[in-house]
C-alpha cells in the first residue's frame, strides 16, 4: 500500500504518535514519489511538525507499520543516518561562520575535503542567487537571504528527501510570494523530493504537485491542488479551502456523481457529489465558491431567484450578498458588477461548481 504513488521516495504507513495523552498523529499513511513536491497542509496543532520530526528521526514514533526513505527501512535508524534534511522556519545558521562556510559545513562533517566542500557550497549558493554574498557574515543578510542560505545548506548534501517546515513563515507577504516561485523552480531543477509544510492554502495550491490536508492528526483529503480547490470531499475541507457558501439541504436524488438537493421551501439545485456513501433522503451540505456565482438575466440552467441584501466594494472586487430560496448566498465579482447588482433578480453558476458532501 503506497497510496497509488509510483516509485515512492518516502513511504509512511499507519503512523501513530502520542505525546502523553495527546494523539498528535492518528493512523496516518502518506507517500511521496521521487521528484514530487508534496505539501502537508493544516492549521496549527494538526500534527504537521510531528510528522516531519518522525520522518527525520528527531522523534521516535509511538508506532508505525512502515517508514521508508528511498526504499530503505529507516524506522530504527538515528536521524544522522537518514537520507533527508530539514529546513526550519528559524534558519538555525551559525553566526560565527560566513555564508559559504555555513553551506559547506554539512559536507565537511560528511568528510568531504575542504576545497571540494567550498566548491560545492558555492554551486549551491548560485542556485539560490547568492553567489555574490558567499563571504558575508550571516548578520549582514536580510531574512530572505538567510532563508536562502539555509536552503543552500540543506540541498548541498543532496538528500533524497528535503523536509521543509513552514520555511517562509517568517518572511513578509511580498518576499514570501517571490520565494514560493524560487523554491518551486529549485525543486524542479534539482528533481529532489520535497515534503513541505504550511498552514496556508494559497501557498499549498501555488507550489505543490500534491496536497495532503490534515486535521487533528488525521488526513482529511489528499489530491492535486485542483482536486482540493474544486472537489472538497467534506465540510472541513471546503471550509479550509475557502468556500464561502456551505448550505445544508436534503439529498433528494443521486445519479452517479450528479446529486440534487432540496431546501425547506422546495427549491432544488444540483451539484457534483464528492463524498461516498451519502443517503438519498438524508441531510447533506452543498458548497459553492462566491466567485463562481454571478447575476444572470434569463432562466439559466443552474439559477435561483435572488434579492440583493448587501454589496461591498473592495477595490479589486465586489462582494455581494443575496437572499435566495437556498438561504443567503455570497457572490464575488471582479468585473465591477457593482452598479448592475441593483437589478439582480437571479444568480447562477455551472452545475460542476457546486459540490455535495456529508453535512458534518
Ligand atoms: P503543527 O505543526 O501542525 O502545528 P504539531 O505537530 O506541532 O502541529 O502538534 C500536534 C499536536 O501535538 C498539538 O496538539 C501539540 O500541542 C502537540 N505537541 C506537539 N509537540 C508536543 C510536545 N513536545 N509535547 C506535548 N505535546 C506536543
Ligand atoms: Mg508546526
mmCIF file of C-alpha atoms and ligand atoms in Angstrom:
data_model
loop_
_atom_site.group_PDB
_atom_site.id
_atom_site.type_symbol
_atom_site.label_atom_id
_atom_site.label_comp_id
_atom_site.label_asym_id
_atom_site.label_seq_id
_atom_site.Cartn_x
_atom_site.Cartn_y
_atom_site.Cartn_z
ATOM 1 C CA UNK A 1 0.000 0.000 0.000
ATOM 2 C CA UNK A 2 1.608 3.282 -1.050
ATOM 3 C CA UNK A 3 -1.451 5.406 -1.870
ATOM 4 C CA UNK A 4 -1.027 4.633 -5.562
ATOM 5 C CA UNK A 5 2.278 6.506 -5.725
ATOM 6 C CA UNK A 6 4.595 5.128 -8.385
ATOM 7 C CA UNK A 7 8.284 4.952 -7.493
ATOM 8 C CA UNK A 8 7.873 6.174 -3.897
ATOM 9 C CA UNK A 9 10.813 8.009 -2.312
ATOM 10 C CA UNK A 10 9.026 8.296 1.011
ATOM 11 C CA UNK A 11 6.599 5.718 2.417
ATOM 12 C CA UNK A 12 4.761 6.084 5.702
ATOM 13 C CA UNK A 13 2.173 3.525 6.681
ATOM 14 C CA UNK A 14 -0.122 3.628 9.704
ATOM 15 C CA UNK A 15 1.852 6.090 11.772
ATOM 16 C CA UNK A 16 0.673 6.859 15.304
ATOM 17 C CA UNK A 17 2.372 9.342 17.595
ATOM 18 C CA UNK A 18 1.278 10.361 21.079
ATOM 19 C CA UNK A 19 2.744 12.930 23.465
ATOM 20 C CA UNK A 20 1.380 11.578 26.732
ATOM 21 C CA UNK A 21 -2.395 11.849 26.432
ATOM 22 C CA UNK A 22 -2.240 13.915 23.194
ATOM 23 C CA UNK A 23 -2.558 11.929 19.976
ATOM 24 C CA UNK A 24 -0.641 14.098 17.505
ATOM 25 C CA UNK A 25 -0.789 11.589 14.620
ATOM 26 C CA UNK A 26 -3.676 9.175 14.385
ATOM 27 C CA UNK A 27 -3.077 6.310 11.900
ATOM 28 C CA UNK A 28 -1.544 8.376 9.115
ATOM 29 C CA UNK A 29 -0.317 6.938 5.804
ATOM 30 C CA UNK A 30 1.479 9.138 3.264
ATOM 31 C CA UNK A 31 3.779 8.529 0.305
ATOM 32 C CA UNK A 32 5.780 10.885 -1.867
ATOM 33 C CA UNK A 33 7.019 9.963 -5.323
ATOM 34 C CA UNK A 34 10.567 10.584 -6.484
ATOM 35 C CA UNK A 35 10.835 14.242 -7.508
ATOM 36 C CA UNK A 36 7.425 15.129 -6.119
ATOM 37 C CA UNK A 37 6.568 18.394 -4.369
ATOM 38 C CA UNK A 38 4.260 17.157 -1.620
ATOM 39 C CA UNK A 39 2.634 19.649 0.721
ATOM 40 C CA UNK A 40 1.229 18.835 4.136
ATOM 41 C CA UNK A 41 -1.453 21.455 4.767
ATOM 42 C CA UNK A 42 -3.264 22.026 8.047
ATOM 43 C CA UNK A 43 -3.954 24.535 10.777
ATOM 44 C CA UNK A 44 -1.740 24.913 13.817
ATOM 45 C CA UNK A 45 -1.744 21.805 16.010
ATOM 46 C CA UNK A 46 -2.901 19.418 13.258
ATOM 47 C CA UNK A 47 0.279 17.316 13.537
ATOM 48 C CA UNK A 48 2.408 18.594 10.645
ATOM 49 C CA UNK A 49 5.625 19.236 12.529
ATOM 50 C CA UNK A 50 5.297 15.939 14.384
ATOM 51 C CA UNK A 51 5.118 14.160 11.033
ATOM 52 C CA UNK A 52 8.352 15.817 9.823
ATOM 53 C CA UNK A 53 10.086 15.070 13.121
ATOM 54 C CA UNK A 54 9.175 11.412 12.807
ATOM 55 C CA UNK A 55 10.385 11.264 9.189
ATOM 56 C CA UNK A 56 13.685 12.938 10.050
ATOM 57 C CA UNK A 57 14.261 10.785 13.122
ATOM 58 C CA UNK A 58 14.081 13.612 15.687
ATOM 59 C CA UNK A 59 11.071 11.844 17.171
ATOM 60 C CA UNK A 60 10.647 8.082 17.579
ATOM 61 C CA UNK A 61 7.005 7.284 16.770
ATOM 62 C CA UNK A 62 4.666 5.506 19.165
ATOM 63 C CA UNK A 63 4.040 3.012 16.354
ATOM 64 C CA UNK A 64 4.464 2.776 12.595
ATOM 65 C CA UNK A 65 3.940 -0.162 10.258
ATOM 66 C CA UNK A 66 6.354 1.111 7.646
ATOM 67 C CA UNK A 67 8.713 4.060 7.363
ATOM 68 C CA UNK A 68 10.968 4.079 4.336
ATOM 69 C CA UNK A 69 13.134 6.625 2.556
ATOM 70 C CA UNK A 70 14.378 5.689 -0.906
ATOM 71 C CA UNK A 71 13.221 2.104 -0.376
ATOM 72 C CA UNK A 72 15.257 1.719 2.829
ATOM 73 C CA UNK A 73 13.593 0.928 6.158
ATOM 74 C CA UNK A 74 14.624 3.839 8.406
ATOM 75 C CA UNK A 75 12.234 3.280 11.340
ATOM 76 C CA UNK A 76 15.098 2.306 13.637
ATOM 77 C CA UNK A 77 17.853 4.470 12.140
ATOM 78 C CA UNK A 78 19.116 7.549 14.008
ATOM 79 C CA UNK A 79 18.493 10.956 12.393
ATOM 80 C CA UNK A 80 22.063 11.310 11.100
ATOM 81 C CA UNK A 81 21.766 8.052 9.109
ATOM 82 C CA UNK A 82 18.569 9.034 7.279
ATOM 83 C CA UNK A 83 18.853 10.369 3.772
ATOM 84 C CA UNK A 84 16.858 13.532 4.460
ATOM 85 C CA UNK A 85 17.451 17.088 5.667
ATOM 86 C CA UNK A 86 15.120 19.586 7.320
ATOM 87 C CA UNK A 87 14.781 23.316 6.655
ATOM 88 C CA UNK A 88 13.136 25.142 9.549
ATOM 89 C CA UNK A 89 11.387 28.482 9.758
ATOM 90 C CA UNK A 90 14.108 29.683 12.123
ATOM 91 C CA UNK A 91 17.130 29.454 9.886
ATOM 92 C CA UNK A 92 19.452 27.949 12.522
ATOM 93 C CA UNK A 93 22.589 29.283 10.818
ATOM 94 C CA UNK A 94 25.956 29.544 12.568
ATOM 95 C CA UNK A 95 26.599 33.247 13.286
ATOM 96 C CA UNK A 96 30.369 32.786 13.684
ATOM 97 C CA UNK A 97 30.757 31.381 10.161
ATOM 98 C CA UNK A 98 30.330 33.311 6.932
ATOM 99 C CA UNK A 99 27.771 32.342 4.274
ATOM 100 C CA UNK A 100 29.815 29.845 2.281
ATOM 101 C CA UNK A 101 31.202 28.207 5.439
ATOM 102 C CA UNK A 102 27.655 27.702 6.694
ATOM 103 C CA UNK A 103 26.722 25.963 3.458
ATOM 104 C CA UNK A 104 29.900 23.868 3.365
ATOM 105 C CA UNK A 105 29.503 22.757 6.979
ATOM 106 C CA UNK A 106 27.264 19.774 6.240
ATOM 107 C CA UNK A 107 29.754 18.496 3.649
ATOM 108 C CA UNK A 108 32.715 18.887 5.960
ATOM 109 C CA UNK A 109 31.099 16.794 8.684
ATOM 110 C CA UNK A 110 30.486 14.228 5.950
ATOM 111 C CA UNK A 111 34.271 14.232 5.427
ATOM 112 C CA UNK A 112 34.267 15.972 2.051
ATOM 113 C CA UNK A 113 37.686 17.692 1.810
ATOM 114 C CA UNK A 114 37.825 21.463 2.336
ATOM 115 C CA UNK A 115 38.318 22.772 -1.223
ATOM 116 C CA UNK A 116 35.679 20.380 -2.658
ATOM 117 C CA UNK A 117 33.211 21.323 0.063
ATOM 118 C CA UNK A 118 33.688 25.042 -0.676
ATOM 119 C CA UNK A 119 33.269 24.441 -4.413
ATOM 120 C CA UNK A 120 30.019 22.537 -3.881
ATOM 121 C CA UNK A 121 28.843 25.198 -1.428
ATOM 122 C CA UNK A 122 29.437 27.948 -3.998
ATOM 123 C CA UNK A 123 27.455 25.980 -6.556
ATOM 124 C CA UNK A 124 24.559 25.623 -4.099
ATOM 125 C CA UNK A 125 24.726 29.361 -3.359
ATOM 126 C CA UNK A 126 24.476 30.079 -7.070
ATOM 127 C CA UNK A 127 21.272 28.016 -7.185
ATOM 128 C CA UNK A 128 19.699 30.347 -4.631
ATOM 129 C CA UNK A 129 21.100 33.507 -6.287
ATOM 130 C CA UNK A 130 23.572 34.235 -3.505
ATOM 131 C CA UNK A 131 26.911 33.611 -5.211
ATOM 132 C CA UNK A 132 27.839 37.266 -4.728
ATOM 133 C CA UNK A 133 27.379 37.079 -0.959
ATOM 134 C CA UNK A 134 29.436 33.986 -0.167
ATOM 135 C CA UNK A 135 31.888 35.843 2.066
ATOM 136 C CA UNK A 136 29.376 37.899 4.049
ATOM 137 C CA UNK A 137 28.618 37.362 7.693
ATOM 138 C CA UNK A 138 25.165 35.983 8.483
ATOM 139 C CA UNK A 139 24.352 39.181 10.392
ATOM 140 C CA UNK A 140 24.816 41.144 7.156
ATOM 141 C CA UNK A 141 21.968 39.304 5.411
ATOM 142 C CA UNK A 142 18.231 40.016 5.213
ATOM 143 C CA UNK A 143 15.663 37.463 6.399
ATOM 144 C CA UNK A 144 15.015 36.265 2.855
ATOM 145 C CA UNK A 145 18.742 35.857 2.205
ATOM 146 C CA UNK A 146 19.201 33.890 5.429
ATOM 147 C CA UNK A 147 16.429 31.540 4.399
ATOM 148 C CA UNK A 148 18.189 31.065 1.054
ATOM 149 C CA UNK A 149 21.431 30.189 2.857
ATOM 150 C CA UNK A 150 19.520 27.656 4.961
ATOM 151 C CA UNK A 151 18.124 26.175 1.743
ATOM 152 C CA UNK A 152 21.528 26.022 0.087
ATOM 153 C CA UNK A 153 22.952 24.348 3.176
ATOM 154 C CA UNK A 154 20.160 21.749 3.043
ATOM 155 C CA UNK A 155 20.375 20.919 -0.667
ATOM 156 C CA UNK A 156 24.180 20.850 -0.881
ATOM 157 C CA UNK A 157 24.300 17.407 0.756
ATOM 158 C CA UNK A 158 21.840 16.125 -1.881
ATOM 159 C CA UNK A 159 19.393 14.373 0.438
ATOM 160 C CA UNK A 160 16.842 12.025 -1.138
ATOM 161 C CA UNK A 161 14.088 13.952 0.627
ATOM 162 C CA UNK A 162 14.089 17.593 1.706
ATOM 163 C CA UNK A 163 11.723 18.371 4.582
ATOM 164 C CA UNK A 164 10.598 21.986 4.921
ATOM 165 C CA UNK A 165 8.692 23.154 7.999
ATOM 166 C CA UNK A 166 6.925 26.436 7.162
ATOM 167 C CA UNK A 167 10.218 27.817 5.805
ATOM 168 C CA UNK A 168 8.658 31.046 4.506
ATOM 169 C CA UNK A 169 6.593 31.733 7.628
ATOM 170 C CA UNK A 170 8.882 34.486 8.944
ATOM 171 C CA UNK A 171 9.022 36.445 5.678
ATOM 172 C CA UNK A 172 6.746 39.299 4.670
ATOM 173 C CA UNK A 173 3.997 38.702 2.130
ATOM 174 C CA UNK A 174 5.744 40.053 -0.975
ATOM 175 C CA UNK A 175 9.007 38.195 -0.299
ATOM 176 C CA UNK A 176 7.064 35.057 0.554
ATOM 177 C CA UNK A 177 5.424 35.083 -2.878
ATOM 178 C CA UNK A 178 8.766 35.552 -4.656
ATOM 179 C CA UNK A 179 10.342 32.778 -2.588
ATOM 180 C CA UNK A 180 7.443 30.422 -3.379
ATOM 181 C CA UNK A 181 8.309 30.684 -7.059
ATOM 182 C CA UNK A 182 12.058 30.328 -6.394
ATOM 183 C CA UNK A 183 11.512 27.253 -4.247
ATOM 184 C CA UNK A 184 9.370 25.612 -6.920
ATOM 185 C CA UNK A 185 11.989 26.314 -9.570
ATOM 186 C CA UNK A 186 14.759 24.996 -7.336
ATOM 187 C CA UNK A 187 12.796 21.823 -6.618
ATOM 188 C CA UNK A 188 12.111 21.230 -10.333
ATOM 189 C CA UNK A 189 15.718 21.825 -11.328
ATOM 190 C CA UNK A 190 17.083 19.515 -8.610
ATOM 191 C CA UNK A 191 14.411 16.850 -9.182
ATOM 192 C CA UNK A 192 14.518 16.348 -5.413
ATOM 193 C CA UNK A 193 11.552 15.092 -3.379
ATOM 194 C CA UNK A 194 10.195 17.927 -1.231
ATOM 195 C CA UNK A 195 7.858 17.463 1.727
ATOM 196 C CA UNK A 196 6.673 20.968 2.502
ATOM 197 C CA UNK A 197 4.615 22.030 5.496
ATOM 198 C CA UNK A 198 2.343 25.034 5.526
ATOM 199 C CA UNK A 199 -0.879 26.295 7.095
ATOM 200 C CA UNK A 200 -1.522 28.499 4.039
ATOM 201 C CA UNK A 201 -3.906 27.052 1.461
ATOM 202 C CA UNK A 202 -2.745 29.646 -1.057
ATOM 203 C CA UNK A 203 0.875 28.501 -0.625
ATOM 204 C CA UNK A 204 -0.123 24.841 -0.916
ATOM 205 C CA UNK A 205 -2.108 25.448 -4.104
ATOM 206 C CA UNK A 206 0.677 27.507 -5.701
ATOM 207 C CA UNK A 207 3.596 25.193 -5.135
ATOM 208 C CA UNK A 208 2.545 21.572 -4.879
ATOM 209 C CA UNK A 209 2.207 18.585 -7.136
ATOM 210 C CA UNK A 210 0.030 17.062 -4.431
ATOM 211 C CA UNK A 211 -1.530 18.327 -1.220
ATOM 212 C CA UNK A 212 -2.320 16.336 1.930
ATOM 213 C CA UNK A 213 -4.851 18.152 4.117
ATOM 214 C CA UNK A 214 -4.640 17.336 7.835
ATOM 215 C CA UNK A 215 -6.872 17.997 10.818
ATOM 216 C CA UNK A 216 -6.411 16.777 14.395
ATOM 217 C CA UNK A 217 -3.710 14.286 13.489
ATOM 218 C CA UNK A 218 -5.631 12.707 10.620
ATOM 219 C CA UNK A 219 -5.511 13.058 6.843
ATOM 220 C CA UNK A 220 -8.782 14.601 5.725
ATOM 221 C CA UNK A 221 -8.136 14.572 1.973
ATOM 222 C CA UNK A 222 -5.234 14.337 -0.426
ATOM 223 C CA UNK A 223 -5.012 15.129 -4.109
ATOM 224 C CA UNK A 224 -3.823 17.626 -6.678
ATOM 225 C CA UNK A 225 -4.212 21.334 -5.855
ATOM 226 C CA UNK A 226 -7.128 21.389 -8.316
ATOM 227 C CA UNK A 227 -8.831 18.457 -6.557
ATOM 228 C CA UNK A 228 -8.677 20.211 -3.227
ATOM 229 C CA UNK A 229 -9.748 23.528 -4.657
ATOM 230 C CA UNK A 230 -12.657 22.288 -6.774
ATOM 231 C CA UNK A 231 -13.605 18.921 -5.258
ATOM 232 C CA UNK A 232 -13.559 19.091 -1.454
ATOM 233 C CA UNK A 233 -14.998 15.899 -0.017
ATOM 234 C CA UNK A 234 -16.059 17.191 3.375
ATOM 235 C CA UNK A 235 -17.314 20.247 5.156
ATOM 236 C CA UNK A 236 -13.938 20.652 6.827
ATOM 237 C CA UNK A 237 -12.054 20.554 3.502
ATOM 238 C CA UNK A 238 -14.475 23.007 1.858
ATOM 239 C CA UNK A 239 -14.195 25.406 4.783
ATOM 240 C CA UNK A 240 -10.413 25.158 4.902
ATOM 241 C CA UNK A 241 -10.137 25.676 1.143
ATOM 242 C CA UNK A 242 -12.154 28.878 1.422
ATOM 243 C CA UNK A 243 -15.655 28.013 0.193
ATOM 244 C CA UNK A 244 -17.805 31.000 1.221
ATOM 245 C CA UNK A 245 -21.150 29.279 0.694
ATOM 246 C CA UNK A 246 -21.790 25.999 2.531
ATOM 247 C CA UNK A 247 -25.507 25.257 2.908
ATOM 248 C CA UNK A 248 -27.453 22.351 4.358
ATOM 249 C CA UNK A 249 -30.242 20.673 2.403
ATOM 250 C CA UNK A 250 -31.825 17.270 1.823
ATOM 251 C CA UNK A 251 -30.352 14.990 -0.829
ATOM 252 C CA UNK A 252 -33.394 14.032 -2.918
ATOM 253 C CA UNK A 253 -31.705 12.264 -5.844
ATOM 254 C CA UNK A 254 -28.319 10.940 -6.879
ATOM 255 C CA UNK A 255 -27.362 9.606 -10.306
ATOM 256 C CA UNK A 256 -23.679 8.706 -10.335
ATOM 257 C CA UNK A 257 -21.920 11.843 -9.196
ATOM 258 C CA UNK A 258 -24.815 14.155 -10.065
ATOM 259 C CA UNK A 259 -26.838 14.987 -6.972
ATOM 260 C CA UNK A 260 -29.987 17.051 -6.414
ATOM 261 C CA UNK A 261 -30.688 18.736 -3.106
ATOM 262 C CA UNK A 262 -33.871 20.352 -1.856
ATOM 263 C CA UNK A 263 -34.203 23.273 0.547
ATOM 264 C CA UNK A 264 -37.062 23.649 3.043
ATOM 265 C CA UNK A 265 -39.086 25.958 0.732
ATOM 266 C CA UNK A 266 -38.913 23.369 -2.076
ATOM 267 C CA UNK A 267 -36.110 24.959 -4.130
ATOM 268 C CA UNK A 268 -33.934 22.316 -5.792
ATOM 269 C CA UNK A 269 -30.360 22.683 -7.023
ATOM 270 C CA UNK A 270 -27.886 20.215 -8.477
ATOM 271 C CA UNK A 271 -24.209 19.602 -7.889
ATOM 272 C CA UNK A 272 -21.356 17.105 -8.029
ATOM 273 C CA UNK A 273 -21.355 14.523 -5.220
ATOM 274 C CA UNK A 274 -17.759 14.258 -3.964
ATOM 275 C CA UNK A 275 -18.294 12.046 -0.904
ATOM 276 C CA UNK A 276 -19.026 8.323 -0.781
ATOM 277 C CA UNK A 277 -21.999 6.775 0.952
ATOM 278 C CA UNK A 278 -24.481 9.672 1.052
ATOM 279 C CA UNK A 279 -28.088 8.570 1.566
ATOM 280 C CA UNK A 280 -30.963 9.904 -0.505
ATOM 281 C CA UNK A 281 -33.383 11.450 1.987
ATOM 282 C CA UNK A 282 -30.564 12.452 4.355
ATOM 283 C CA UNK A 283 -29.219 15.902 5.193
ATOM 284 C CA UNK A 284 -26.121 16.904 3.219
ATOM 285 C CA UNK A 285 -24.111 20.067 2.626
ATOM 286 C CA UNK A 286 -23.699 21.810 -0.713
ATOM 287 C CA UNK A 287 -20.885 24.283 -1.290
ATOM 288 C CA UNK A 288 -20.247 26.913 -3.979
ATOM 289 C CA UNK A 289 -17.435 29.449 -4.208
ATOM 290 C CA UNK A 290 -18.518 33.092 -4.183
ATOM 291 C CA UNK A 291 -16.598 33.876 -7.375
ATOM 292 C CA UNK A 292 -18.381 31.098 -9.296
ATOM 293 C CA UNK A 293 -21.800 32.685 -8.744
ATOM 294 C CA UNK A 294 -22.889 35.596 -10.913
ATOM 295 C CA UNK A 295 -26.046 37.524 -11.674
ATOM 296 C CA UNK A 296 -27.923 36.037 -14.624
ATOM 297 C CA UNK A 297 -30.729 37.677 -16.510
ATOM 298 C CA UNK A 298 -32.724 34.875 -18.056
ATOM 299 C CA UNK A 299 -33.570 31.425 -16.695
ATOM 300 C CA UNK A 300 -30.055 29.977 -16.731
ATOM 301 C CA UNK A 301 -29.784 26.187 -16.088
ATOM 302 C CA UNK A 302 -28.459 26.383 -12.515
ATOM 303 C CA UNK A 303 -30.010 29.555 -11.222
ATOM 304 C CA UNK A 304 -32.201 30.789 -8.418
ATOM 305 C CA UNK A 305 -34.273 33.891 -7.751
ATOM 306 C CA UNK A 306 -32.294 36.374 -5.721
ATOM 307 C CA UNK A 307 -32.696 39.697 -3.934
ATOM 308 C CA UNK A 308 -29.733 41.931 -3.214
ATOM 309 C CA UNK A 309 -29.128 42.360 0.509
ATOM 310 C CA UNK A 310 -25.618 43.776 0.669
ATOM 311 C CA UNK A 311 -22.831 44.985 -1.572
ATOM 312 C CA UNK A 312 -19.305 45.884 -0.510
ATOM 313 C CA UNK A 313 -16.856 47.421 -2.951
ATOM 314 C CA UNK A 314 -13.375 46.166 -2.076
ATOM 315 C CA UNK A 315 -11.267 47.745 -4.787
ATOM 316 C CA UNK A 316 -10.151 44.738 -6.814
ATOM 317 C CA UNK A 317 -13.515 43.044 -6.463
ATOM 318 C CA UNK A 318 -17.023 43.492 -5.155
ATOM 319 C CA UNK A 319 -18.609 41.266 -2.508
ATOM 320 C CA UNK A 320 -22.348 40.866 -2.854
ATOM 321 C CA UNK A 321 -24.841 39.071 -0.644
ATOM 322 C CA UNK A 322 -28.231 37.994 -1.946
ATOM 323 C CA UNK A 323 -31.216 36.302 -0.330
ATOM 324 C CA UNK A 324 -32.431 33.167 -2.143
ATOM 325 C CA UNK A 325 -34.642 30.139 -1.557
ATOM 326 C CA UNK A 326 -31.407 28.309 -0.635
ATOM 327 C CA UNK A 327 -30.602 30.894 2.034
ATOM 328 C CA UNK A 328 -28.163 33.807 1.831
ATOM 329 C CA UNK A 329 -25.532 33.444 -0.914
ATOM 330 C CA UNK A 330 -22.276 35.351 -1.269
ATOM 331 C CA UNK A 331 -21.026 36.372 -4.701
ATOM 332 C CA UNK A 332 -17.680 37.879 -5.578
ATOM 333 C CA UNK A 333 -17.186 39.765 -8.779
ATOM 334 C CA UNK A 334 -14.001 41.089 -10.342
ATOM 335 C CA UNK A 335 -15.779 42.663 -13.264
ATOM 336 C CA UNK A 336 -17.336 45.611 -11.488
ATOM 337 C CA UNK A 337 -20.829 44.129 -11.252
ATOM 338 C CA UNK A 338 -21.185 46.997 -8.770
ATOM 339 C CA UNK A 339 -23.897 49.108 -10.321
ATOM 340 C CA UNK A 340 -25.607 46.263 -12.201
ATOM 341 C CA UNK A 341 -26.174 44.412 -8.949
ATOM 342 C CA UNK A 342 -29.074 46.698 -8.152
ATOM 343 C CA UNK A 343 -31.001 44.851 -10.816
ATOM 344 C CA UNK A 344 -30.112 41.345 -9.568
ATOM 345 C CA UNK A 345 -33.147 39.112 -9.946
ATOM 346 C CA UNK A 346 -31.435 35.766 -10.428
ATOM 347 C CA UNK A 347 -28.000 34.370 -9.751
ATOM 348 C CA UNK A 348 -26.488 31.286 -11.394
ATOM 349 C CA UNK A 349 -23.449 29.025 -11.700
ATOM 350 C CA UNK A 350 -22.281 25.893 -13.505
ATOM 351 C CA UNK A 351 -23.584 22.581 -12.153
ATOM 352 C CA UNK A 352 -19.973 21.430 -11.671
ATOM 353 C CA UNK A 353 -19.210 24.434 -9.451
ATOM 354 C CA UNK A 354 -21.481 23.095 -6.701
ATOM 355 C CA UNK A 355 -20.156 20.195 -4.594
ATOM 356 C CA UNK A 356 -22.179 17.940 -2.304
ATOM 357 C CA UNK A 357 -20.822 16.048 0.716
ATOM 358 C CA UNK A 358 -21.848 14.935 4.201
ATOM 359 C CA UNK A 359 -23.390 17.625 6.420
ATOM 360 C CA UNK A 360 -20.851 17.001 9.205
HETATM 361 P P1 LIG B 1 1.522 21.561 13.748
HETATM 362 O O1 LIG B 1 2.942 21.516 13.306
HETATM 363 O O2 LIG B 1 0.544 21.132 12.698
HETATM 364 O O3 LIG B 1 1.138 22.900 14.316
HETATM 365 P P2 LIG B 1 2.378 19.778 15.881
HETATM 366 O O4 LIG B 1 2.835 18.534 15.212
HETATM 367 O O5 LIG B 1 3.404 20.731 16.335
HETATM 368 O O6 LIG B 1 1.313 20.509 14.946
HETATM 369 O O7 LIG B 1 1.475 19.398 17.144
HETATM 370 C C1 LIG B 1 0.451 18.430 17.084
HETATM 371 C C2 LIG B 1 -0.155 18.269 18.474
HETATM 372 O O8 LIG B 1 0.801 17.720 19.369
HETATM 373 C C3 LIG B 1 -0.630 19.551 19.125
HETATM 374 O O9 LIG B 1 -1.779 19.270 19.884
HETATM 375 C C4 LIG B 1 0.539 19.944 20.001
HETATM 376 O O10 LIG B 1 0.095 20.714 21.105
HETATM 377 C C5 LIG B 1 1.043 18.588 20.463
HETATM 378 N N1 LIG B 1 2.506 18.587 20.727
HETATM 379 C C6 LIG B 1 3.481 18.892 19.850
HETATM 380 N N2 LIG B 1 4.719 18.752 20.406
HETATM 381 C C7 LIG B 1 4.489 18.344 21.689
HETATM 382 C C8 LIG B 1 5.357 18.009 22.796
HETATM 383 N N3 LIG B 1 6.691 18.069 22.663
HETATM 384 N N4 LIG B 1 4.763 17.639 23.942
HETATM 385 C C9 LIG B 1 3.427 17.575 24.064
HETATM 386 N N5 LIG B 1 2.557 17.858 23.079
HETATM 387 C C10 LIG B 1 3.077 18.237 21.891
HETATM 388 MG MG1 LIG B 2 4.351 23.073 13.133
#
